[in-house]
């Protein structure tokens, strides 16, 4: 069974940084592209970033480009999202997801339960 | 950017009734469209991919249709656990989601 467990969320001041992690199990992590998707409180879903399975190619939504960095450690079955220069608009529940049928042009097949990031002074 | 518009925003129906949810794309996405279900406090769950293919473990009462710019998710006979928010998502271009349709008990 696929399990994705996010961690690292919390309260951070505007302009601050946070690093999210997603521990994966139940599948061959190194064979799948992975993504981050976020959901602001009471709002819809927004794709944030994706990373290829092995070559490390990364992709970002315009709203986070230049501020967020996605990475992965296939030896630890873990996905990361480094978030810098955070603003209130980044407040959301951040989900990691295993993707299918592509890297960025993909569907989100399995999801974690999310980790909440709150940006506020 | 491809914009997905779902209708209606809210759908009020009773258990046993048929639900029809729509998703319209601002440009053709061919058949590269998925549907997700999200219940309160839970992560989204993939229901349908490539417009009409049910994901593993999804009951047969869920079906998807459409291509190009107009898509439909149909729930043939609503069960109590089907009341949730439904999102469409395209992968023809960089991924985008619709704003969601809330399916509520009448």
PDB file of N, CA, C and O in Angstrom, chain A residues 48-87:
ATOM      1  N   UNK A  48       1.944  22.823  -7.406  1.00  0.00           N
ATOM      2  CA  UNK A  48       3.063  23.663  -6.986  1.00  0.00           C
ATOM      3  C   UNK A  48       4.343  23.306  -7.736  1.00  0.00           C
ATOM      4  O   UNK A  48       5.017  24.169  -8.299  1.00  0.00           O
ATOM      5  N   UNK A  49       4.703  22.015  -7.710  1.00  0.00           N
ATOM      6  CA  UNK A  49       6.005  21.629  -8.251  1.00  0.00           C
ATOM      7  C   UNK A  49       6.038  20.131  -8.510  1.00  0.00           C
ATOM      8  O   UNK A  49       5.305  19.370  -7.873  1.00  0.00           O
ATOM      9  N   UNK A  50       6.903  19.735  -9.442  1.00  0.00           N
ATOM     10  CA  UNK A  50       7.100  18.316  -9.738  1.00  0.00           C
ATOM     11  C   UNK A  50       8.578  18.053  -9.965  1.00  0.00           C
ATOM     12  O   UNK A  50       9.332  18.953 -10.347  1.00  0.00           O
ATOM     13  N   UNK A  51       8.980  16.799  -9.741  1.00  0.00           N
ATOM     14  CA  UNK A  51      10.362  16.392  -9.958  1.00  0.00           C
ATOM     15  C   UNK A  51      10.384  15.028 -10.605  1.00  0.00           C
ATOM     16  O   UNK A  51       9.586  14.142 -10.244  1.00  0.00           O
ATOM     17  N   UNK A  52      11.277  14.862 -11.555  1.00  0.00           N
ATOM     18  CA  UNK A  52      11.398  13.605 -12.260  1.00  0.00           C
ATOM     19  C   UNK A  52      11.926  12.518 -11.326  1.00  0.00           C
ATOM     20  O   UNK A  52      12.442  12.807 -10.251  1.00  0.00           O
ATOM     21  N   UNK A  53      11.803  11.267 -11.800  1.00  0.00           N
ATOM     22  CA  UNK A  53      12.149  10.138 -10.937  1.00  0.00           C
ATOM     23  C   UNK A  53      13.640  10.085 -10.640  1.00  0.00           C
ATOM     24  O   UNK A  53      14.051   9.887  -9.497  1.00  0.00           O
ATOM     25  N   UNK A  54      14.461  10.251 -11.665  1.00  0.00           N
ATOM     26  CA  UNK A  54      15.874   9.977 -11.451  1.00  0.00           C
ATOM     27  C   UNK A  54      16.812  11.082 -11.909  1.00  0.00           C
ATOM     28  O   UNK A  54      17.867  11.282 -11.295  1.00  0.00           O
ATOM     29  N   UNK A  55      16.445  11.812 -12.963  1.00  0.00           N
ATOM     30  CA  UNK A  55      17.405  12.787 -13.482  1.00  0.00           C
ATOM     31  C   UNK A  55      17.325  14.137 -12.789  1.00  0.00           C
ATOM     32  O   UNK A  55      18.110  15.037 -13.085  1.00  0.00           O
ATOM     33  N   UNK A  56      16.350  14.260 -11.885  1.00  0.00           N
ATOM     34  CA  UNK A  56      16.280  15.469 -11.075  1.00  0.00           C
ATOM     35  C   UNK A  56      15.689  16.669 -11.759  1.00  0.00           C
ATOM     36  O   UNK A  56      15.707  17.771 -11.191  1.00  0.00           O
ATOM     37  N   UNK A  57      15.165  16.510 -12.975  1.00  0.00           N
ATOM     38  CA  UNK A  57      14.511  17.648 -13.624  1.00  0.00           C
ATOM     39  C   UNK A  57      13.335  18.116 -12.786  1.00  0.00           C
ATOM     40  O   UNK A  57      12.544  17.306 -12.297  1.00  0.00           O
ATOM     41  N   UNK A  58      13.229  19.436 -12.639  1.00  0.00           N
ATOM     42  CA  UNK A  58      12.204  20.011 -11.773  1.00  0.00           C
ATOM     43  C   UNK A  58      11.347  21.010 -12.529  1.00  0.00           C
ATOM     44  O   UNK A  58      11.765  21.595 -13.527  1.00  0.00           O
ATOM     45  N   UNK A  59      10.141  21.203 -12.018  1.00  0.00           N
ATOM     46  CA  UNK A  59       9.154  22.057 -12.659  1.00  0.00           C
ATOM     47  C   UNK A  59       8.391  22.786 -11.570  1.00  0.00           C
ATOM     48  O   UNK A  59       8.108  22.217 -10.512  1.00  0.00           O
ATOM     49  N   UNK A  60       8.024  24.065 -11.852  1.00  0.00           N
ATOM     50  CA  UNK A  60       7.377  24.885 -10.842  1.00  0.00           C
ATOM     51  C   UNK A  60       6.232  25.698 -11.427  1.00  0.00           C
ATOM     52  O   UNK A  60       6.297  26.161 -12.563  1.00  0.00           O
ATOM     53  N   UNK A  61       5.216  25.903 -10.616  1.00  0.00           N
ATOM     54  CA  UNK A  61       4.183  26.861 -10.971  1.00  0.00           C
ATOM     55  C   UNK A  61       4.777  28.261 -10.925  1.00  0.00           C
ATOM     56  O   UNK A  61       5.705  28.536 -10.152  1.00  0.00           O
ATOM     57  N   UNK A  62       4.242  29.145 -11.747  1.00  0.00           N
ATOM     58  CA  UNK A  62       4.761  30.519 -11.789  1.00  0.00           C
ATOM     59  C   UNK A  62       4.683  31.193 -10.420  1.00  0.00           C
ATOM     60  O   UNK A  62       5.526  32.023 -10.076  1.00  0.00           O
ATOM     61  N   UNK A  63       3.687  30.813  -9.630  1.00  0.00           N
ATOM     62  CA  UNK A  63       3.461  31.459  -8.335  1.00  0.00           C
ATOM     63  C   UNK A  63       4.571  31.172  -7.327  1.00  0.00           C
ATOM     64  O   UNK A  63       4.696  31.888  -6.328  1.00  0.00           O
ATOM     65  N   UNK A  64       5.382  30.145  -7.572  1.00  0.00           N
ATOM     66  CA  UNK A  64       6.426  29.784  -6.614  1.00  0.00           C
ATOM     67  C   UNK A  64       7.813  29.761  -7.239  1.00  0.00           C
ATOM     68  O   UNK A  64       8.822  29.592  -6.524  1.00  0.00           O
ATOM     69  N   UNK A  65       7.893  29.928  -8.541  1.00  0.00           N
ATOM     70  CA  UNK A  65       9.172  29.847  -9.239  1.00  0.00           C
ATOM     71  C   UNK A  65      10.158  30.868  -8.687  1.00  0.00           C
ATOM     72  O   UNK A  65       9.804  32.021  -8.469  1.00  0.00           O
ATOM     73  N   UNK A  66      11.371  30.418  -8.427  1.00  0.00           N
ATOM     74  CA  UNK A  66      12.398  31.295  -7.881  1.00  0.00           C
ATOM     75  C   UNK A  66      12.393  31.373  -6.368  1.00  0.00           C
ATOM     76  O   UNK A  66      13.340  31.894  -5.774  1.00  0.00           O
ATOM     77  N   UNK A  67      11.357  30.862  -5.729  1.00  0.00           N
ATOM     78  CA  UNK A  67      11.268  30.886  -4.260  1.00  0.00           C
ATOM     79  C   UNK A  67      11.275  29.470  -3.666  1.00  0.00           C
ATOM     80  O   UNK A  67      11.771  29.270  -2.553  1.00  0.00           O
ATOM     81  N   UNK A  68      10.688  28.529  -4.375  1.00  0.00           N
ATOM     82  CA  UNK A  68      10.594  27.152  -3.887  1.00  0.00           C
ATOM     83  C   UNK A  68      11.561  26.262  -4.665  1.00  0.00           C
ATOM     84  O   UNK A  68      11.790  26.475  -5.861  1.00  0.00           O
ATOM     85  N   UNK A  69      12.086  25.240  -3.986  1.00  0.00           N
ATOM     86  CA  UNK A  69      12.953  24.260  -4.631  1.00  0.00           C
ATOM     87  C   UNK A  69      12.521  22.861  -4.217  1.00  0.00           C
ATOM     88  O   UNK A  69      12.469  22.554  -3.021  1.00  0.00           O
ATOM     89  N   UNK A  70      12.210  22.043  -5.199  1.00  0.00           N
ATOM     90  CA  UNK A  70      11.845  20.655  -4.936  1.00  0.00           C
ATOM     91  C   UNK A  70      13.086  19.780  -5.135  1.00  0.00           C
ATOM     92  O   UNK A  70      13.902  20.041  -6.031  1.00  0.00           O
ATOM     93  N   UNK A  71      13.207  18.767  -4.295  1.00  0.00           N
ATOM     94  CA  UNK A  71      14.315  17.821  -4.425  1.00  0.00           C
ATOM     95  C   UNK A  71      13.868  16.480  -3.878  1.00  0.00           C
ATOM     96  O   UNK A  71      12.799  16.373  -3.278  1.00  0.00           O
ATOM     97  N   UNK A  72      14.692  15.479  -4.092  1.00  0.00           N
ATOM     98  CA  UNK A  72      14.367  14.151  -3.587  1.00  0.00           C
ATOM     99  C   UNK A  72      15.650  13.416  -3.250  1.00  0.00           C
ATOM    100  O   UNK A  72      16.701  13.673  -3.828  1.00  0.00           O
ATOM    101  N   UNK A  73      15.525  12.493  -2.313  1.00  0.00           N
ATOM    102  CA  UNK A  73      16.627  11.603  -1.958  1.00  0.00           C
ATOM    103  C   UNK A  73      16.101  10.188  -2.139  1.00  0.00           C
ATOM    104  O   UNK A  73      15.361   9.683  -1.277  1.00  0.00           O
ATOM    105  N   UNK A  74      16.438   9.577  -3.256  1.00  0.00           N
ATOM    106  CA  UNK A  74      15.904   8.249  -3.541  1.00  0.00           C
ATOM    107  C   UNK A  74      16.442   7.194  -2.574  1.00  0.00           C
ATOM    108  O   UNK A  74      15.810   6.152  -2.378  1.00  0.00           O
ATOM    109  N   UNK A  75      17.595   7.451  -1.962  1.00  0.00           N
ATOM    110  CA  UNK A  75      18.141   6.497  -0.990  1.00  0.00           C
ATOM    111  C   UNK A  75      17.344   6.510   0.316  1.00  0.00           C
ATOM    112  O   UNK A  75      17.350   5.535   1.071  1.00  0.00           O
ATOM    113  N   UNK A  76      16.655   7.613   0.550  1.00  0.00           N
ATOM    114  CA  UNK A  76      15.837   7.746   1.772  1.00  0.00           C
ATOM    115  C   UNK A  76      14.347   7.715   1.473  1.00  0.00           C
ATOM    116  O   UNK A  76      13.539   7.902   2.383  1.00  0.00           O
ATOM    117  N   UNK A  77      13.981   7.519   0.212  1.00  0.00           N
ATOM    118  CA  UNK A  77      12.558   7.508  -0.185  1.00  0.00           C
ATOM    119  C   UNK A  77      11.842   8.762   0.307  1.00  0.00           C
ATOM    120  O   UNK A  77      10.728   8.684   0.850  1.00  0.00           O
ATOM    121  N   UNK A  78      12.479   9.897   0.121  1.00  0.00           N
ATOM    122  CA  UNK A  78      11.937  11.134   0.670  1.00  0.00           C
ATOM    123  C   UNK A  78      11.953  12.253  -0.370  1.00  0.00           C
ATOM    124  O   UNK A  78      12.935  12.427  -1.094  1.00  0.00           O
ATOM    125  N   UNK A  79      10.865  12.989  -0.384  1.00  0.00           N
ATOM    126  CA  UNK A  79      10.685  14.164  -1.231  1.00  0.00           C
ATOM    127  C   UNK A  79      10.742  15.399  -0.345  1.00  0.00           C
ATOM    128  O   UNK A  79      10.274  15.372   0.798  1.00  0.00           O
ATOM    129  N   UNK A  80      11.295  16.475  -0.888  1.00  0.00           N
ATOM    130  CA  UNK A  80      11.428  17.709  -0.117  1.00  0.00           C
ATOM    131  C   UNK A  80      10.864  18.895  -0.889  1.00  0.00           C
ATOM    132  O   UNK A  80      10.796  18.891  -2.116  1.00  0.00           O
ATOM    133  N   UNK A  81      10.503  19.928  -0.132  1.00  0.00           N
ATOM    134  CA  UNK A  81      10.153  21.208  -0.726  1.00  0.00           C
ATOM    135  C   UNK A  81      10.735  22.300   0.163  1.00  0.00           C
ATOM    136  O   UNK A  81      10.281  22.493   1.292  1.00  0.00           O
ATOM    137  N   UNK A  82      11.755  22.979  -0.348  1.00  0.00           N
ATOM    138  CA  UNK A  82      12.343  24.116   0.353  1.00  0.00           C
ATOM    139  C   UNK A  82      11.592  25.366  -0.081  1.00  0.00           C
ATOM    140  O   UNK A  82      11.534  25.668  -1.281  1.00  0.00           O
ATOM    141  N   UNK A  83      11.027  26.055   0.890  1.00  0.00           N
ATOM    142  CA  UNK A  83      10.216  27.229   0.599  1.00  0.00           C
ATOM    143  C   UNK A  83      10.858  28.459   1.219  1.00  0.00           C
ATOM    144  O   UNK A  83      11.035  28.516   2.445  1.00  0.00           O
ATOM    145  N   UNK A  84      11.210  29.425   0.383  1.00  0.00           N
ATOM    146  CA  UNK A  84      11.837  30.671   0.840  1.00  0.00           C
ATOM    147  C   UNK A  84      10.948  31.859   0.502  1.00  0.00           C
ATOM    148  O   UNK A  84      10.024  31.750  -0.306  1.00  0.00           O
ATOM    149  N   UNK A  85      11.248  32.979   1.121  1.00  0.00           N
ATOM    150  CA  UNK A  85      10.520  34.243   0.859  1.00  0.00           C
ATOM    151  C   UNK A  85       9.016  34.031   0.908  1.00  0.00           C
ATOM    152  O   UNK A  85       8.273  34.459   0.023  1.00  0.00           O
ATOM    153  N   UNK A  86       8.576  33.408   1.967  1.00  0.00           N
ATOM    154  CA  UNK A  86       7.160  33.051   2.084  1.00  0.00           C
ATOM    155  C   UNK A  86       6.290  34.284   2.305  1.00  0.00           C
ATOM    156  O   UNK A  86       6.696  35.244   2.979  1.00  0.00           O
ATOM    157  N   UNK A  87       5.097  34.242   1.721  1.00  0.00           N
ATOM    158  CA  UNK A  87       4.103  35.296   1.896  1.00  0.00           C
ATOM    159  C   UNK A  87       2.801  34.672   2.398  1.00  0.00           C
ATOM    160  O   UNK A  87       2.633  33.451   2.392  1.00  0.00           O
TER     161      UNK A  87
END
